[in-house]
CSV table of C-alpha atoms in Angstrom, one decimal:
chain,number,residue,atom,x,y,z
A,1,MET,CA,0.0,0.0,0.0
A,2,ARG,CA,1.4,3.3,-1.0
A,3,SER,CA,2.2,5.8,1.7
A,4,HIS,CA,0.8,9.2,1.3
A,5,LYS,CA,2.6,12.2,2.8
A,6,ILE,CA,0.5,14.5,4.8
A,7,THR,CA,1.2,18.1,4.2
A,8,PHE,CA,0.0,21.0,6.3
A,9,ALA,CA,-0.1,24.4,4.6
A,10,ALA,CA,-0.6,27.6,6.4
A,11,LEU,CA,-0.6,31.0,4.9
A,12,ALA,CA,-0.5,34.2,6.8
A,13,VAL,CA,-1.0,37.5,5.2
A,14,ALA,CA,-0.4,40.7,7.2
A,15,ALA,CA,-1.1,44.2,6.1
A,16,GLY,CA,0.4,47.3,7.6
A,17,LEU,CA,-1.4,49.8,9.6
A,18,SER,CA,-2.3,53.0,7.8
A,19,LEU,CA,-2.6,56.2,9.8
A,20,THR,CA,-4.7,59.1,8.6
A,21,ALA,CA,-4.6,62.4,10.5
A,22,CYS,CA,-7.6,64.6,10.3
A,23,GLN,CA,-7.4,68.2,11.7
A,24,ASN,CA,-10.5,69.9,12.9
A,25,ASP,CA,-10.9,73.4,14.1
A,26,ASP,CA,-11.3,72.4,17.7
A,27,ASP,CA,-8.9,69.4,18.1
A,28,ALA,CA,-6.9,66.8,16.2
A,29,ALA,CA,-7.8,63.1,16.1
A,30,ALA,CA,-5.9,60.3,14.7
A,31,GLN,CA,-7.8,57.4,13.1
A,32,THR,CA,-6.2,54.0,12.5
A,33,ASP,CA,-7.6,51.3,10.1
A,34,PRO,CA,-6.1,48.0,11.1
A,35,SER,CA,-6.0,45.4,8.4
A,36,SER,CA,-7.2,41.8,8.8
A,37,VAL,CA,-4.9,38.8,9.1
A,38,ALA,CA,-6.0,35.6,7.3
A,39,THR,CA,-4.6,32.2,8.1
A,40,ALA,CA,-5.5,29.2,5.8
A,41,SER,CA,-6.8,26.1,7.5
A,42,PRO,CA,-4.5,23.1,7.4
A,43,SER,CA,-5.1,20.8,4.5
A,44,THR,CA,-4.5,17.1,4.3
A,45,ASP,CA,-3.6,15.3,1.1
A,46,ALA,CA,-5.6,12.2,2.1
A,47,PRO,CA,-5.8,9.1,-0.2
A,48,ASP,CA,-9.1,7.9,-1.7
A,49,ALA,CA,-10.7,5.1,0.3
A,50,GLY,CA,-10.1,2.6,-2.5
A,51,GLY,CA,-6.9,4.0,-4.0
A,52,SER,CA,-6.4,4.3,-7.8
A,53,ASP,CA,-4.9,2.1,-10.4
A,54,SER,CA,-2.2,3.1,-12.9
A,55,GLY,CA,-4.8,4.1,-15.4
A,56,GLY,CA,-6.4,6.6,-13.1
A,57,GLY,CA,-9.5,4.5,-12.5
A,58,LYS,CA,-10.9,4.5,-9.0
A,59,GLU,CA,-11.2,1.1,-7.4
A,60,THR,CA,-13.2,-0.1,-4.4
A,61,ALA,CA,-11.5,-1.7,-1.4
A,62,ASP,CA,-12.4,-5.2,-2.7
A,63,GLY,CA,-10.7,-4.7,-6.0
A,64,ALA,CA,-13.2,-3.7,-8.6
A,65,GLY,CA,-14.4,-0.3,-9.8
A,66,SER,CA,-14.7,1.8,-12.9
A,67,ASP,CA,-12.3,3.9,-14.9
A,68,GLN,CA,-12.8,7.6,-15.8
A,69,SER,CA,-14.9,6.7,-18.8
A,70,GLY,CA,-17.4,4.8,-16.6
A,71,THR,CA,-16.5,1.3,-18.0
A,72,ALA,CA,-15.9,-1.6,-15.7
A,73,ALA,CA,-12.4,-2.1,-14.4
A,74,LYS,CA,-10.5,-5.4,-14.6
A,75,CYS,CA,-11.4,-8.1,-12.2
A,76,ARG,CA,-8.9,-8.3,-9.3
A,77,THR,CA,-7.9,-11.3,-7.2
A,78,ASP,CA,-9.3,-9.8,-4.0
A,79,GLY,CA,-12.7,-9.3,-5.6
A,80,LEU,CA,-13.0,-12.9,-6.8
A,81,LYS,CA,-14.1,-16.1,-5.0
A,82,ILE,CA,-12.1,-18.8,-6.7
A,83,THR,CA,-13.0,-22.5,-6.3
A,84,ALA,CA,-12.1,-25.7,-8.2
A,85,ILE,CA,-14.1,-28.9,-8.8
A,86,ASP,CA,-13.4,-32.2,-10.4
A,87,ASN,CA,-15.0,-32.2,-13.9
A,88,PHE,CA,-13.9,-35.7,-15.1
A,89,ILE,CA,-16.4,-37.9,-16.9
A,90,ASP,CA,-15.8,-41.6,-17.1
A,91,GLY,CA,-14.5,-42.5,-20.6
A,92,ASP,CA,-12.7,-39.2,-21.1
A,93,PRO,CA,-9.1,-39.6,-22.3
A,94,GLN,CA,-7.9,-36.9,-19.9
A,95,GLY,CA,-8.7,-35.6,-16.5
A,96,THR,CA,-10.4,-32.2,-16.2
A,97,VAL,CA,-10.8,-29.7,-13.4
A,98,ALA,CA,-13.1,-26.7,-13.7
A,99,VAL,CA,-11.9,-23.5,-12.0
A,100,GLU,CA,-14.7,-21.1,-11.1
A,101,MET,CA,-14.3,-17.4,-10.4
A,102,LYS,CA,-17.3,-15.6,-8.8
A,103,ASN,CA,-17.3,-11.8,-8.7
A,104,THR,CA,-17.9,-10.9,-5.1
A,105,SER,CA,-16.5,-7.3,-5.4
A,106,GLY,CA,-19.9,-5.5,-5.4
A,107,ARG,CA,-19.3,-4.1,-8.9
A,108,ASP,CA,-19.1,-5.4,-12.4
A,109,CYS,CA,-15.6,-6.1,-13.7
A,110,VAL,CA,-13.9,-7.1,-16.9
A,111,ILE,CA,-12.0,-10.4,-17.4
A,112,ALA,CA,-10.3,-12.0,-20.4
A,113,GLY,CA,-7.4,-14.1,-21.6
A,114,PHE,CA,-5.8,-16.9,-19.5
A,115,ALA,CA,-5.3,-17.4,-15.8
A,116,GLY,CA,-2.0,-18.6,-14.6
A,117,VAL,CA,-2.2,-22.2,-13.3
A,118,ASP,CA,0.5,-24.2,-11.4
A,119,LEU,CA,0.2,-27.6,-9.9
A,120,LYS,CA,2.1,-28.3,-6.7
A,121,THR,CA,3.4,-31.8,-6.6
A,122,ASN,CA,5.7,-34.0,-4.6
A,123,GLU,CA,8.2,-33.5,-7.4
A,124,GLY,CA,8.0,-29.7,-7.4
A,125,THR,CA,5.8,-27.1,-9.3
A,126,LEU,CA,4.4,-27.8,-12.7
A,127,SER,CA,3.1,-24.9,-14.8
A,128,ALA,CA,0.1,-25.5,-17.1
A,129,GLU,CA,0.5,-24.7,-20.8
A,130,ARG,CA,-2.1,-22.4,-22.5
A,131,LYS,CA,-4.4,-24.1,-25.0
A,132,GLY,CA,-7.0,-22.4,-27.3
A,133,ALA,CA,-7.7,-18.9,-28.4
A,134,PRO,CA,-8.7,-16.3,-25.8
A,135,GLY,CA,-12.2,-14.7,-26.3
A,136,ASP,CA,-13.2,-11.1,-26.2
A,137,PRO,CA,-13.1,-9.3,-22.8
A,138,TYR,CA,-16.1,-10.4,-20.8
A,139,VAL,CA,-18.0,-8.2,-18.3
A,140,LEU,CA,-18.5,-10.3,-15.2
A,141,LYS,CA,-21.5,-9.1,-13.4
A,142,ASN,CA,-21.5,-8.8,-9.6
A,143,GLU,CA,-22.3,-12.1,-8.0
A,144,LYS,CA,-21.9,-14.0,-11.3
A,145,THR,CA,-19.5,-16.8,-12.1
A,146,ILE,CA,-17.2,-17.6,-15.0
A,147,ALA,CA,-15.0,-20.7,-15.3
A,148,PHE,CA,-12.1,-22.2,-17.3
A,149,SER,CA,-10.8,-25.7,-17.6
A,150,VAL,CA,-7.5,-27.4,-16.6
A,151,THR,CA,-6.8,-30.7,-18.3
A,152,TYR,CA,-4.2,-33.2,-17.3
A,153,PRO,CA,-3.1,-36.7,-18.4
A,154,LEU,CA,-4.5,-39.6,-16.4
A,155,ASN,CA,-2.2,-41.9,-14.5
A,156,GLU,CA,-3.0,-45.3,-15.9
A,157,THR,CA,0.5,-46.9,-15.2
A,158,GLY,CA,-0.6,-48.6,-12.1
A,159,GLY,CA,2.1,-46.8,-10.0
A,160,THR,CA,1.8,-44.0,-7.6
A,161,GLY,CA,3.0,-41.5,-10.2
A,162,VAL,CA,3.6,-37.8,-9.5
A,163,ARG,CA,1.2,-36.9,-6.7
A,164,ILE,CA,-0.6,-33.6,-6.9
A,165,THR,CA,-1.3,-31.6,-3.7
A,166,HIS,CA,-2.5,-28.1,-4.6
A,167,LEU,CA,-3.7,-25.9,-7.5
A,168,VAL,CA,-2.4,-22.4,-7.7
A,169,VAL,CA,-4.5,-19.9,-9.7
A,170,THR,CA,-3.6,-16.4,-10.7
A,171,PRO,CA,-6.4,-14.4,-12.5
A,172,PRO,CA,-5.5,-12.7,-15.8
A,173,ASN,CA,-3.4,-9.6,-15.6
A,174,GLU,CA,-2.9,-10.1,-11.8
A,175,THR,CA,0.1,-11.1,-9.7
A,176,LYS,CA,-1.8,-12.2,-6.5
A,177,SER,CA,-2.5,-16.0,-6.5
A,178,VAL,CA,-4.9,-18.2,-4.7
A,179,THR,CA,-3.9,-21.7,-3.6
A,180,LEU,CA,-6.6,-24.4,-3.5
A,181,PRO,CA,-6.7,-28.1,-2.6
A,182,TRP,CA,-6.4,-30.2,-5.8
A,183,PRO,CA,-9.8,-31.7,-6.6
A,184,GLY,CA,-8.9,-34.0,-9.5
A,185,LYS,CA,-7.3,-37.4,-9.7
A,186,PRO,CA,-4.5,-37.7,-7.2
A,187,SER,CA,-1.5,-38.2,-9.5
A,188,LEU,CA,0.1,-37.7,-12.9
A,189,PRO,CA,1.9,-40.4,-14.9
A,190,VAL,CA,5.7,-40.4,-14.7
A,191,THR,CA,6.9,-39.8,-18.3
A,192,ASP,CA,10.1,-39.0,-20.1
A,193,GLY,CA,8.6,-35.7,-21.2
A,194,SER,CA,6.9,-37.1,-24.3
A,195,GLY,CA,3.4,-37.4,-22.7
A,196,ASP,CA,0.5,-35.0,-22.8
A,197,PRO,CA,1.1,-31.8,-20.9
A,198,VAL,CA,-1.1,-30.1,-18.3
A,199,THR,CA,-3.1,-27.4,-20.1
A,200,VAL,CA,-5.3,-24.4,-19.2
A,201,GLY,CA,-8.1,-23.1,-21.4
A,202,PRO,CA,-9.0,-19.5,-21.8
A,203,ILE,CA,-11.5,-17.7,-19.5
A,204,GLY,CA,-15.0,-19.0,-20.3
A,205,SER,CA,-13.8,-22.3,-21.7
A,206,ALA,CA,-15.8,-24.2,-19.0
A,207,GLY,CA,-19.0,-22.1,-19.1
A,208,GLN,CA,-19.8,-18.6,-17.9
A,209,GLY,CA,-22.5,-16.4,-16.4
A,210,GLY,CA,-23.7,-18.9,-13.8
């Protein structure tokens, strides 16, 4: 969080005293007109409650907002509830996990492209490869859900394989990730690198608008 410097400005303006002498027939009287002194109230350069992004768009505290043109801002990690479910159907040649992102920010937001997906395994971290063409930017209404798919090779070798423990998801154009328990089949086959890779589809590849 950026730190904002608080500046206090005070301005004092003083005017001199002018003296005017007026002589009457009976006596002399001196009249003085004092000037006023004005001091400005201290001002504080306070930040907006939600901050602003690099494009000048105001955001809410939960990560969504609108830019200066009134269009929806991008969906942020803090404004999304991210969950994952096993989407495998018997007979499919590959395993599938559907990752769902629900907009809980209180405002509409825009999402598009690919999320970052990593699998945590007992052999280290495995990054999913992108598969498919991204669609047009999608306005995700508040309280609505959009999803994408993660596919992976099934372990049919009969061995324990490479055991998967967690799924790490980073929404498009974001750096903050969410780590989830892995909901799919428990392991990947051990290969020499010639097998099918783990892939991630574009946003909306597993349904949207729910």
